[in-house]
XYZ file of C-alpha atoms in Angstrom:
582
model
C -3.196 -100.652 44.355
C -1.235 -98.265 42.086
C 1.948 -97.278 43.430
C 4.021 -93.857 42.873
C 7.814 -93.621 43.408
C 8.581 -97.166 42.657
C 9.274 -96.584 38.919
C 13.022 -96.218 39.586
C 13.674 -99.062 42.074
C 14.315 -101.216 39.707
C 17.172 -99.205 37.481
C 18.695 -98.109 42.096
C 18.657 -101.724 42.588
C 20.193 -102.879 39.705
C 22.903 -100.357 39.579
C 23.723 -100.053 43.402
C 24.292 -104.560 42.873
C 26.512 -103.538 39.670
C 28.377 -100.637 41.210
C 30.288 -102.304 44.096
C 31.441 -105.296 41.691
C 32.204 -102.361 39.030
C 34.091 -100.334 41.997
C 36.251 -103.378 42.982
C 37.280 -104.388 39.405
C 37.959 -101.143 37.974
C 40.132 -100.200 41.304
C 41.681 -104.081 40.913
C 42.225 -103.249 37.516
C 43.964 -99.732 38.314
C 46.298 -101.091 40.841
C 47.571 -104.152 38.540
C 48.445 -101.476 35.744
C 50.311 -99.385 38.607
C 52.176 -102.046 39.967
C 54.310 -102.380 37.227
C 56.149 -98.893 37.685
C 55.535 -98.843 41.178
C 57.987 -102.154 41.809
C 60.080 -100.910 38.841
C 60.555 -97.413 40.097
C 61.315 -98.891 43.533
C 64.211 -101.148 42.376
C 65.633 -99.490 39.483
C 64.636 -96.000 39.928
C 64.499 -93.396 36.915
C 65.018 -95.254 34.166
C 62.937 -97.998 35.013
C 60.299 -95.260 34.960
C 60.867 -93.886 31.844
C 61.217 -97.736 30.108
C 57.638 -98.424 31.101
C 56.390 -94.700 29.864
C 57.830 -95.235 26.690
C 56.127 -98.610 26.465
C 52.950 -97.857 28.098
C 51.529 -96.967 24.362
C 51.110 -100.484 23.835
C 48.496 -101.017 26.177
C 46.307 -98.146 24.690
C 46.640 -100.151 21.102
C 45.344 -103.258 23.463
C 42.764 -100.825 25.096
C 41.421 -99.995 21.629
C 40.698 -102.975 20.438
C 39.566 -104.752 23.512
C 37.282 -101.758 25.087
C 35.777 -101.248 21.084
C 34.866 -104.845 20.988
C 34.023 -105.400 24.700
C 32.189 -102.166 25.298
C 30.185 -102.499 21.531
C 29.832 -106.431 22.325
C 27.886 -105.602 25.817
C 25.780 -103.045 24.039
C 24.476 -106.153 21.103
C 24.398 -108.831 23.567
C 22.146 -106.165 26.101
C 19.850 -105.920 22.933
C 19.710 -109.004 22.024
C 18.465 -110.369 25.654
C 16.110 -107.875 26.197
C 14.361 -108.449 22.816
C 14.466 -112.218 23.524
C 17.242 -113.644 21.013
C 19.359 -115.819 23.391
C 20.616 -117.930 20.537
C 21.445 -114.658 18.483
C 22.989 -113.495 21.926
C 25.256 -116.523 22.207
C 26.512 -116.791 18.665
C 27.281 -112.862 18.562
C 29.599 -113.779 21.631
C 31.809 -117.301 19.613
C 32.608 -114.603 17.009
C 32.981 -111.744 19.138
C 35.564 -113.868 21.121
C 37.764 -115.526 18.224
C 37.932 -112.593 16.324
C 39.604 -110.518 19.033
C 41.760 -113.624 19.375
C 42.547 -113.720 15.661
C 43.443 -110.166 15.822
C 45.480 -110.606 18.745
C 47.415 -112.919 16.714
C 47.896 -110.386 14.109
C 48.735 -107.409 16.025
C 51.874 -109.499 18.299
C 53.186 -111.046 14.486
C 53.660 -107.007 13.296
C 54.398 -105.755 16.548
C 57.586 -108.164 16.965
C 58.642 -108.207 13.098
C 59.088 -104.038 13.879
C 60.182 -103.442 17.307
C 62.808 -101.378 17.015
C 61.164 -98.732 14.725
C 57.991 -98.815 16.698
C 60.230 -98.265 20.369
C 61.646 -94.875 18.400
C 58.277 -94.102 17.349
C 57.463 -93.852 20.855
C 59.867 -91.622 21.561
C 63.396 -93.826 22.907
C 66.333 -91.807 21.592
C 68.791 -93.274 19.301
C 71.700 -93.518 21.286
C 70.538 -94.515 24.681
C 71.422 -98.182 24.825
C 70.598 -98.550 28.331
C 67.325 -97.651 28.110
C 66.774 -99.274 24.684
C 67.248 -102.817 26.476
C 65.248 -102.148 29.091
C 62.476 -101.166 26.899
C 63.149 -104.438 24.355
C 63.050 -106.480 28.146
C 59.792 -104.984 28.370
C 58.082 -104.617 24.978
C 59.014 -107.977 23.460
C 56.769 -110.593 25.685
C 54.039 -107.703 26.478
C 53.430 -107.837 22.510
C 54.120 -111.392 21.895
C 50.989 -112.012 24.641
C 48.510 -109.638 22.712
C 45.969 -112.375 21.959
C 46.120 -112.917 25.860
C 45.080 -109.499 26.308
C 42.272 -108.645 24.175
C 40.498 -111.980 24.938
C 40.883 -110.853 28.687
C 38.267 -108.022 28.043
C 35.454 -109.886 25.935
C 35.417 -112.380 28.625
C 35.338 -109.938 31.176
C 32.363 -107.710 29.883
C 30.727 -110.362 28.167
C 30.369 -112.446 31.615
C 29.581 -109.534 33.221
C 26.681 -109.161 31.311
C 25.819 -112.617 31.073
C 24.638 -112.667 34.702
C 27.905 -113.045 36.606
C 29.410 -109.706 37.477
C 30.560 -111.227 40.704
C 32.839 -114.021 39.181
C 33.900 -111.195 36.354
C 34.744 -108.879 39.256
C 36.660 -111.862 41.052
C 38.471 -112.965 37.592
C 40.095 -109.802 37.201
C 40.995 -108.675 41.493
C 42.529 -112.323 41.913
C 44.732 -111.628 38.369
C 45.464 -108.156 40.019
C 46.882 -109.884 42.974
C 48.621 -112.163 41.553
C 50.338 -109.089 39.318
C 51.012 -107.554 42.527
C 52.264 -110.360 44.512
C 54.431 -111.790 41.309
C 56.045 -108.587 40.635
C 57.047 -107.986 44.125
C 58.576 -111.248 44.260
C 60.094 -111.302 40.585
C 61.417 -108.071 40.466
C 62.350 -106.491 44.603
C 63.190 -110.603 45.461
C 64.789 -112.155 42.431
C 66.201 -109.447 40.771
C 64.390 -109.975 37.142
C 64.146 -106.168 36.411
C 61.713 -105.170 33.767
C 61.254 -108.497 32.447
C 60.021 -109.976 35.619
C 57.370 -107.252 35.600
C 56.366 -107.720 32.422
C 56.185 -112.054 32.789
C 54.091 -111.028 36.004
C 51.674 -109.300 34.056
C 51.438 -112.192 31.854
C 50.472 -114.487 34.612
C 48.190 -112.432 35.635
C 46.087 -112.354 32.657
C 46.152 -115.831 32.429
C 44.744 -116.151 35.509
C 41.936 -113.971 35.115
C 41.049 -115.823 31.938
C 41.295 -119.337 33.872
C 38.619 -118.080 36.411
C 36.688 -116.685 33.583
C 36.502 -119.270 31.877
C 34.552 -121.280 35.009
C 31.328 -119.515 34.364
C 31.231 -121.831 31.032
C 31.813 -124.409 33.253
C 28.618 -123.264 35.589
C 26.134 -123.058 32.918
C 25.147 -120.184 34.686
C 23.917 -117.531 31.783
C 22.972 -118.276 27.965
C 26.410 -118.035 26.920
C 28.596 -121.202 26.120
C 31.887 -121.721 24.203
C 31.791 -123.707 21.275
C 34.327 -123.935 17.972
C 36.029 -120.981 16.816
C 34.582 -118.902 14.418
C 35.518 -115.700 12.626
C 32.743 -112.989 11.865
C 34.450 -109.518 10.656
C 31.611 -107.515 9.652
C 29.684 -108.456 13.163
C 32.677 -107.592 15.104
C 33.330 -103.612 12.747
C 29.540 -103.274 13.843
C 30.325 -103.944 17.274
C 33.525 -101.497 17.683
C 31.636 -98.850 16.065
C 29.075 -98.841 18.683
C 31.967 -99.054 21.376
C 33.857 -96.600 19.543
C 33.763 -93.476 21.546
C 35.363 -95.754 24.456
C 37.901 -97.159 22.239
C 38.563 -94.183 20.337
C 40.131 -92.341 23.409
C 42.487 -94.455 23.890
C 43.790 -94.076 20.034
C 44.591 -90.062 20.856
C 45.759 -91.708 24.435
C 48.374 -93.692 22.564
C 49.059 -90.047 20.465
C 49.033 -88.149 23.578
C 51.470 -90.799 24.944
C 53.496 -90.956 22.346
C 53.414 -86.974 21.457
C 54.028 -86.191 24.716
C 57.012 -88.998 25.527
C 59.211 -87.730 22.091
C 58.667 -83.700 23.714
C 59.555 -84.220 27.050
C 62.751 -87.250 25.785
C 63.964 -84.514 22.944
C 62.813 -80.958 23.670
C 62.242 -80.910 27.323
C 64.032 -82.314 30.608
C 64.908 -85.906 29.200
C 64.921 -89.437 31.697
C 63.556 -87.288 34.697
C 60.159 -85.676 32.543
C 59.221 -88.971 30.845
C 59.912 -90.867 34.394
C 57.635 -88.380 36.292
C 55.118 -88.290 33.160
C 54.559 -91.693 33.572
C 53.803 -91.379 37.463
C 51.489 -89.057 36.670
C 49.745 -91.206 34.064
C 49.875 -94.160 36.561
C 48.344 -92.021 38.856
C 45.404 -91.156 36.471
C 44.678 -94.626 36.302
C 44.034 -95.034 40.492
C 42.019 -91.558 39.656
C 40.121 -92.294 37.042
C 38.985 -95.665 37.933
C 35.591 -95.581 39.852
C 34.320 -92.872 36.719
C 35.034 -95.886 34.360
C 33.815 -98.422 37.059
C 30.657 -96.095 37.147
C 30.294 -96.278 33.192
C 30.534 -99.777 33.168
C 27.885 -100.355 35.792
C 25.586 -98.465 34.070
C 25.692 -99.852 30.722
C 24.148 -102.764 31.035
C 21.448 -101.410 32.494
C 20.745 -97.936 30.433
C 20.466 -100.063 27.695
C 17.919 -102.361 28.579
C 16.071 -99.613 29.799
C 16.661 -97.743 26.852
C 14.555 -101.168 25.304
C 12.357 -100.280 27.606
C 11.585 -96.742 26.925
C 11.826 -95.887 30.585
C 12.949 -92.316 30.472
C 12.438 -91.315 34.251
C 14.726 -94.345 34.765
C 17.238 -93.973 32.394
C 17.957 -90.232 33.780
C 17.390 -91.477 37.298
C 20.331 -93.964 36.722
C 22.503 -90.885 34.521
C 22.010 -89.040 37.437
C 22.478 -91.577 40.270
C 26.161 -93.086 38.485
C 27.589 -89.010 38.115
C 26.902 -88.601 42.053
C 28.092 -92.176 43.028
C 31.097 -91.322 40.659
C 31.906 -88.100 41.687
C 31.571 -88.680 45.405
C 34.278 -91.608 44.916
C 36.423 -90.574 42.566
C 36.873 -87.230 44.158
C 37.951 -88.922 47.840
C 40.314 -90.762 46.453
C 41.697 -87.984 43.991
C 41.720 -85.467 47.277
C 43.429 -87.981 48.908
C 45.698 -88.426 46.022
C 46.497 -85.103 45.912
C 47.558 -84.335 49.478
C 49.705 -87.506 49.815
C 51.820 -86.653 46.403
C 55.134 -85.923 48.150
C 54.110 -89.926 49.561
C 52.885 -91.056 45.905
C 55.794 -89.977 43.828
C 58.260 -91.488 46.658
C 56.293 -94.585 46.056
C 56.965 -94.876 42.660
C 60.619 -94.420 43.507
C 61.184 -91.105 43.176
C 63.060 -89.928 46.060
C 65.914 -86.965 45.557
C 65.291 -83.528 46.193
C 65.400 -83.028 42.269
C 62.589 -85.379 41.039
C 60.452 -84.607 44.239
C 60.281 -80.773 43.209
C 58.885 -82.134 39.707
C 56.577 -84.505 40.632
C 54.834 -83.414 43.557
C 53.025 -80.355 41.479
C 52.765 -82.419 38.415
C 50.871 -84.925 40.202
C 48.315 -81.964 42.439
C 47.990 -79.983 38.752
C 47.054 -83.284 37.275
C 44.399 -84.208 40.094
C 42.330 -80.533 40.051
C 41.617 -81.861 36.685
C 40.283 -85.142 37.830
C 36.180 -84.064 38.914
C 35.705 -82.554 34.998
C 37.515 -85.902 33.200
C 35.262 -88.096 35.409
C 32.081 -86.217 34.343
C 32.911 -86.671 30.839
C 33.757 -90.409 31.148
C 30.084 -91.127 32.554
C 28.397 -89.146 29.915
C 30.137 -91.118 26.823
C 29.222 -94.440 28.703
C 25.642 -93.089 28.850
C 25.053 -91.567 25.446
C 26.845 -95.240 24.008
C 24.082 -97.165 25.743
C 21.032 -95.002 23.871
C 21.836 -95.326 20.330
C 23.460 -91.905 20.411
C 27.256 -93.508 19.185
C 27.869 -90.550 17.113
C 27.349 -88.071 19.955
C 29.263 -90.323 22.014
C 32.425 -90.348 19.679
C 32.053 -86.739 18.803
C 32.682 -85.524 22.788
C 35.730 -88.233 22.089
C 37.035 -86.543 19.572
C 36.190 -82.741 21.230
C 38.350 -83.990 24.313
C 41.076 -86.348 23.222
C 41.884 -84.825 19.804
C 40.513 -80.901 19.033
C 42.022 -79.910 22.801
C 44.513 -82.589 24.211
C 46.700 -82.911 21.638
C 47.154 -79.134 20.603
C 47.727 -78.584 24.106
C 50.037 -80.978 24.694
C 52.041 -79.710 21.765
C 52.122 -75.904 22.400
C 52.953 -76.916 26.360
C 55.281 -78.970 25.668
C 57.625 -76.574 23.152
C 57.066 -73.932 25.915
C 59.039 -74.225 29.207
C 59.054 -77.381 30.771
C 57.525 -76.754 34.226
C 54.110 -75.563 32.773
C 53.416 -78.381 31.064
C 51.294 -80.283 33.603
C 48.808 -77.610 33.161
C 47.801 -79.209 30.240
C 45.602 -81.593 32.116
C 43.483 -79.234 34.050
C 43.267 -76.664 30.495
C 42.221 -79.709 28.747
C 39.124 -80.994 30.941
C 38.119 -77.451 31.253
C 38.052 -76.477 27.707
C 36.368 -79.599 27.022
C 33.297 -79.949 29.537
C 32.831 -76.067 28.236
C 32.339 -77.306 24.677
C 30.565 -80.377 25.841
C 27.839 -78.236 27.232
C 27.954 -75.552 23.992
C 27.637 -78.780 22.252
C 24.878 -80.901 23.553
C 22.755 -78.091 24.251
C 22.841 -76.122 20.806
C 22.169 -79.044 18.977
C 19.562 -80.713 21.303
C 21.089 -83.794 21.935
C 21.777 -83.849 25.393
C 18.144 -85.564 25.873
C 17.404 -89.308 25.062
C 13.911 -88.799 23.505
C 11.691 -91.133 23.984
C 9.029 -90.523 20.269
C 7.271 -93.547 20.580
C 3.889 -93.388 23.092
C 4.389 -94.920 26.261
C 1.966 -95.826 29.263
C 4.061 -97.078 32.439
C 2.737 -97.942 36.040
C 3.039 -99.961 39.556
C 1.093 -102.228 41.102
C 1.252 -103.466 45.426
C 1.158 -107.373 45.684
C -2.758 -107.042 45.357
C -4.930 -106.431 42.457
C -7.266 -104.018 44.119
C -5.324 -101.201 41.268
C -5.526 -103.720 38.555
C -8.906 -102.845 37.090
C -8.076 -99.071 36.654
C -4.737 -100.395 35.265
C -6.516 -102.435 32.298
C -9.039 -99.522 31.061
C -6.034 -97.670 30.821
C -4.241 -99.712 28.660
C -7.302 -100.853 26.798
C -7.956 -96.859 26.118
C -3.707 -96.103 25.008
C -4.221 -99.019 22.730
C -7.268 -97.272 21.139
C -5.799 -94.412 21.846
C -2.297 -94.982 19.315
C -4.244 -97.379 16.718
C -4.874 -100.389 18.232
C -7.848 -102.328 16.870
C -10.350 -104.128 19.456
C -9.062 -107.243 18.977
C -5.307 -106.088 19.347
C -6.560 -103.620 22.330
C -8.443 -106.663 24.075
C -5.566 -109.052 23.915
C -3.382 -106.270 25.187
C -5.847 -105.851 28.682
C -6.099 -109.857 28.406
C -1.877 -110.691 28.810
C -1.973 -107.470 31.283
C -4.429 -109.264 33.487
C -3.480 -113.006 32.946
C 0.168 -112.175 33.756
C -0.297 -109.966 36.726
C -2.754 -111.995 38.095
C -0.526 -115.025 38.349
C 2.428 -113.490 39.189
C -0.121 -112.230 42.178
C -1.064 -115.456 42.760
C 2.165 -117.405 42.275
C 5.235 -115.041 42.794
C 4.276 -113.288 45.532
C 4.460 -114.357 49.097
C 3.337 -111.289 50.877
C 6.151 -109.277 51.541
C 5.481 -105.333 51.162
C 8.365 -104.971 49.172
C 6.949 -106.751 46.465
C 5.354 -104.678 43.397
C 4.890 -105.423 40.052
C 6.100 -102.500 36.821
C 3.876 -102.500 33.711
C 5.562 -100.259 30.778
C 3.252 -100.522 27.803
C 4.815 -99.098 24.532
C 3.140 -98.317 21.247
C 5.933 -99.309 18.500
C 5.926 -97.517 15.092
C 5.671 -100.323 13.116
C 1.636 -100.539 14.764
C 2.341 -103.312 17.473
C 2.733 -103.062 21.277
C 5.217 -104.219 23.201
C 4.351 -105.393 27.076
C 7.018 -105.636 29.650
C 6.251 -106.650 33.608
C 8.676 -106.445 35.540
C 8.108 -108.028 39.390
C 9.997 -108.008 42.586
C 9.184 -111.979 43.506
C 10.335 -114.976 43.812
C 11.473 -116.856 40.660
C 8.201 -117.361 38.681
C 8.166 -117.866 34.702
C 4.480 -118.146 33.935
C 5.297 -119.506 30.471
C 6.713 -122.414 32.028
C 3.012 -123.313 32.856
C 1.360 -126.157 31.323
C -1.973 -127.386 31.690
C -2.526 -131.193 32.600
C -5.525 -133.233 33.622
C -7.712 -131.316 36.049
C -7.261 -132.826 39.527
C -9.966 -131.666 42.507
C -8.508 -128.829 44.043
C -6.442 -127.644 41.133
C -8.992 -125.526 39.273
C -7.482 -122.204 39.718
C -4.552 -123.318 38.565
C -6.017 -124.921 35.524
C -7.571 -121.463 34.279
C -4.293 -119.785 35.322
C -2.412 -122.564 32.820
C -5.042 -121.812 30.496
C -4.661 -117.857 29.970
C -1.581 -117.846 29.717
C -1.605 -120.803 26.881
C -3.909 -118.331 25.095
C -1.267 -115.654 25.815
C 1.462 -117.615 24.669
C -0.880 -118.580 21.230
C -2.056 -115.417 20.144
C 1.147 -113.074 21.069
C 3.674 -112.741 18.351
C 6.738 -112.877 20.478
C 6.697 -113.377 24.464
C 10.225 -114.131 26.707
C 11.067 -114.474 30.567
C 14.456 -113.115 32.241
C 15.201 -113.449 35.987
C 17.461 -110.220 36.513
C 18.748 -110.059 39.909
C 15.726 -110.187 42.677
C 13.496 -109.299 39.417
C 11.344 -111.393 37.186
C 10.940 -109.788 33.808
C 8.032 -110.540 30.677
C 8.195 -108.921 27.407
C 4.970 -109.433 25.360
C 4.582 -108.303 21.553
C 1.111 -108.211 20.618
């Protein structure tokens, strides 16, 4: 019969399977980029602190690159399934891949041939020798392994999507550990300092690319590795549509930077920077489940977006900004009444620096719910061909109100500068909402005709189902020969998939979304909750007694297969999923 209320049990599934994975990885992620100042703070106190701050930039220019690619590369290769093109997929990823490598190579070359210039344009003062090596022990082999880096997040995202988010998720918590567990032991045990931080970083990314690099060997998804190749103008396409993720951490690196050469030069010198960069380590741990949140729904919004499913898509908008906030605001709270514990964790442990950090880090946390909010929504709008939206709340946040903020605090006294954080979110959600509502854009419109329904594991709603599609075929300009072979693969495919798939469980239920394209044809997905069933794997064969039914069955969907101008199969998760163009 026809069902109600199952229309979004697909895009709860889906997500709740992607959020834990998403949770895990982002938090894995978090606690790997903490660890360095954490073990350095612990052994070599202040200055060790304020070394790492001043090279922390360098992992926003990483972050650029790698989230532009990665985040723009997910959105293609999402496409690209969902319409059918697994060969188009997999040769989008070779060039995606050794492209980021190739400009991996590129960016370490510069990096090292100007090191000293770029360390002062982060904000190390002239004369401070000390902290000038400590930065060089540092800077030199982070930059040197940029190629290292950026590969780290194609794989990553690109596995992810590819039907592994488990091994992903695995690839980057057993690097984390091993960043953890090597910088304890190079830097508390063998006395390595910064360097032994930075080499256990290294490690660590290697590692995660190793295990990577098995689902290649697992022939799991479409993806495979094959002979470096080089595609430019793929890969520009690609970061623009990732752009508003990548862009953010370009006026990161300026905030960084801007906010490192105030707080060195105007402001309280070693003991500002060192507690700046707690408080940006911190927002890492704080911000983590938001971006874990936006990466779990990506994927998905997108092929929904294919999909036209609009209750879905704002069912799973709605679902990520509740999972997110209820996360990310425990462990923020949490945060926030332990920061007398968290800044003595990061080393910070005289009456002097404690009476700095501690309301640096509970100004910076009040600020956390807002930033979260916004991090969702630019994940979101990315996924529904709404990049230019996306990068424009970007550039409202990181660049319009963050940096003038951070400017005007920071030549004003000293101890109000933290409140540039909360100021900044603030300001920025209120323009957010000015912005997207004014101009309309706040919805994903749907402006193509759409006719979407359930089905129980019987057919007993089936016949109502097919004079309804017959009659929106009509209805949006179908001929009868278009509208009858639109009720023919509607019936041929949900009848076998009745017959064939399901085994009699209640949960089982089969999604019909029929969508009338602009360009006059229709495109047919089904989406079941079944066993693993591809009825275009059918063939027919010499008709043995008995076997009748399943003769005809073989039979309609030949026809199917013959008239149809394009027609695909995708097992996603516990789902089974046909796309018809007729």
């Amino acid at each position: 019969m026809l069902l109600k209320n199952k229309k979004e049990f697909y895009s709860r599934h889906m997500l709740y399977a992607s959020l834990f994975p998403s949770f895990v990885s982002a938090l894995a992620l978090a606690l790997a980029d903490i660890a360095d100042a954490v073990v350095v703070g612990t052994k070599i106190g202040e200055n060790g602190l304020a070394a790492i701050g001043i090279v922390t930039p360098v992992y926003m220019i990483y972050n650029i690159l790698g989230y532009g690619l990665s985040v723009g590369g997910v959105v293609t290769h999402s496409r690209l399934v969902a319409s059918g093109r697994d060969g188009e997929a997999n040769r989008h990823f070779q060039l995606l891949l050794w492209t980021s490598v190739f400009c991996g190579l590129a960016m370490a070359a510069l990096g090292l041939a100007f090191h000293r210039q770029f360390l002062f344009l982060l904000g190390l003062g002239e004369q401070d020798n000390a902290l000038l090596e400590l930065c060089e022990d540092y800077y030199l082999p982070l930059v040197a392994a940029a190629p290292l880096f950026i590969a780290n997040f194609i794989l990553y995202d690109l596995v992810r999507s590819d039907g592994d988010p488990n091994l992903a998720s695995i690839s980057f918590s057993i690097g984390c550990v091993f960043d953890l567990i090597l910088n304890i032991l190079l830097v508390l045990f063998l006395d390595r300092g910064v360097s032994g931080s930075i080499a256990a970083t290294i490690i660590a990314q290697a590692v995660s690319l190793l295990i990577a690099l098995l689902h290649f060997v697992k022939k799991k998804g479409i993806l495979r590795l094959s002979k470096p190749q080089i595609g430019i103008g793929e890969c520009l396409r690609d970061f623009e549509t990732g752009a508003a993720s990548s862009i953010s951490y370009l006026f990161q690196f300026l905030f960084l930077a801007l906010a490192n050469n105030l707080l060195m030069r105007h402001g309280g010198g070693t003991l500002y920077v060192a507690v700046f960069d707690v408080v940006m380590n911190v927002s890492f741990v704080a911000y983590a489940l938001f971006q874990g949140t936006g990466a779990a729904i990506q994927p998905l919004v997108s092929a929904l977006y294919e999909e036209k499913d609009k209750p879905a898509l704002l069912h799973t908008l709605k679902s990520g900004i509740r999972w997110g906030m209820a996360c990310g605001a425990a462990v923020t709270i949490l945060i926030g009444m332990f920061a007398k514990q968290v800044a003595e964790l990061f080393g910070l442990h005289d009456p002097m620096s404690l009476a700095t950090a501690v309301p640096a880090i509970q100004i910076f946390c009040t600020s956390v719910p807002l930033a979260g909010v916004m991090l969702i929504l630019i994940a979101y709008y990315q996924s529904v061909d709404q990049e230019k939206l996306s990068a424009t709340l970007t550039l409202v946040r990181s660049f319009f109100v963050l940096l003038p903020l951070t400017l005007l605090l920071g030549l004003m006294d000293m101890e109000h500068f933290w409140l540039v954080f909360p100021l900044t979110e603030t300001l920025s959600l209120g323009v957010t909402v000015l912005l997207v509502k004014g101009r309309g854009k706040g919805r994903v419109l749907v402006d193509v005709p759409v006719l979407s329904a359930a089905l129980d594991n019987d057919n007993q709603g089936l016949a109502d189902l097919l004079d309804s599609a017959e009659n929106f075929c009509k209805a949006n300009g179908a001929g009868a020969y278009q509208a009858s072979l639109a009720r023919m693969a509607l019936e041929e495919l949900c009848l076998v998939i009745i017959d064939k798939a399901f085994t009699g469980d209640e949960r089982e239920y089969i999604q019909v979304t029929l969508i009338a394209e602009k360009d006059g044809r229709f495109t047919l997905h089904i989406r079941s909750r079944a066993e693993r069933f591809n009825p275009f794997d059918m063939r027919m064969g010499k008709i043995r007694q008995g076997d009748e039914e399943d003769f005809l069955d073989s039979v309609g969907v030949m026809v199917i297969k013959k008239r149809a101008e394009k027609f695909y199969y995708r097992r996603n998760s516990i789902f089974n999923v046909l796309t018809v163009v007729i």
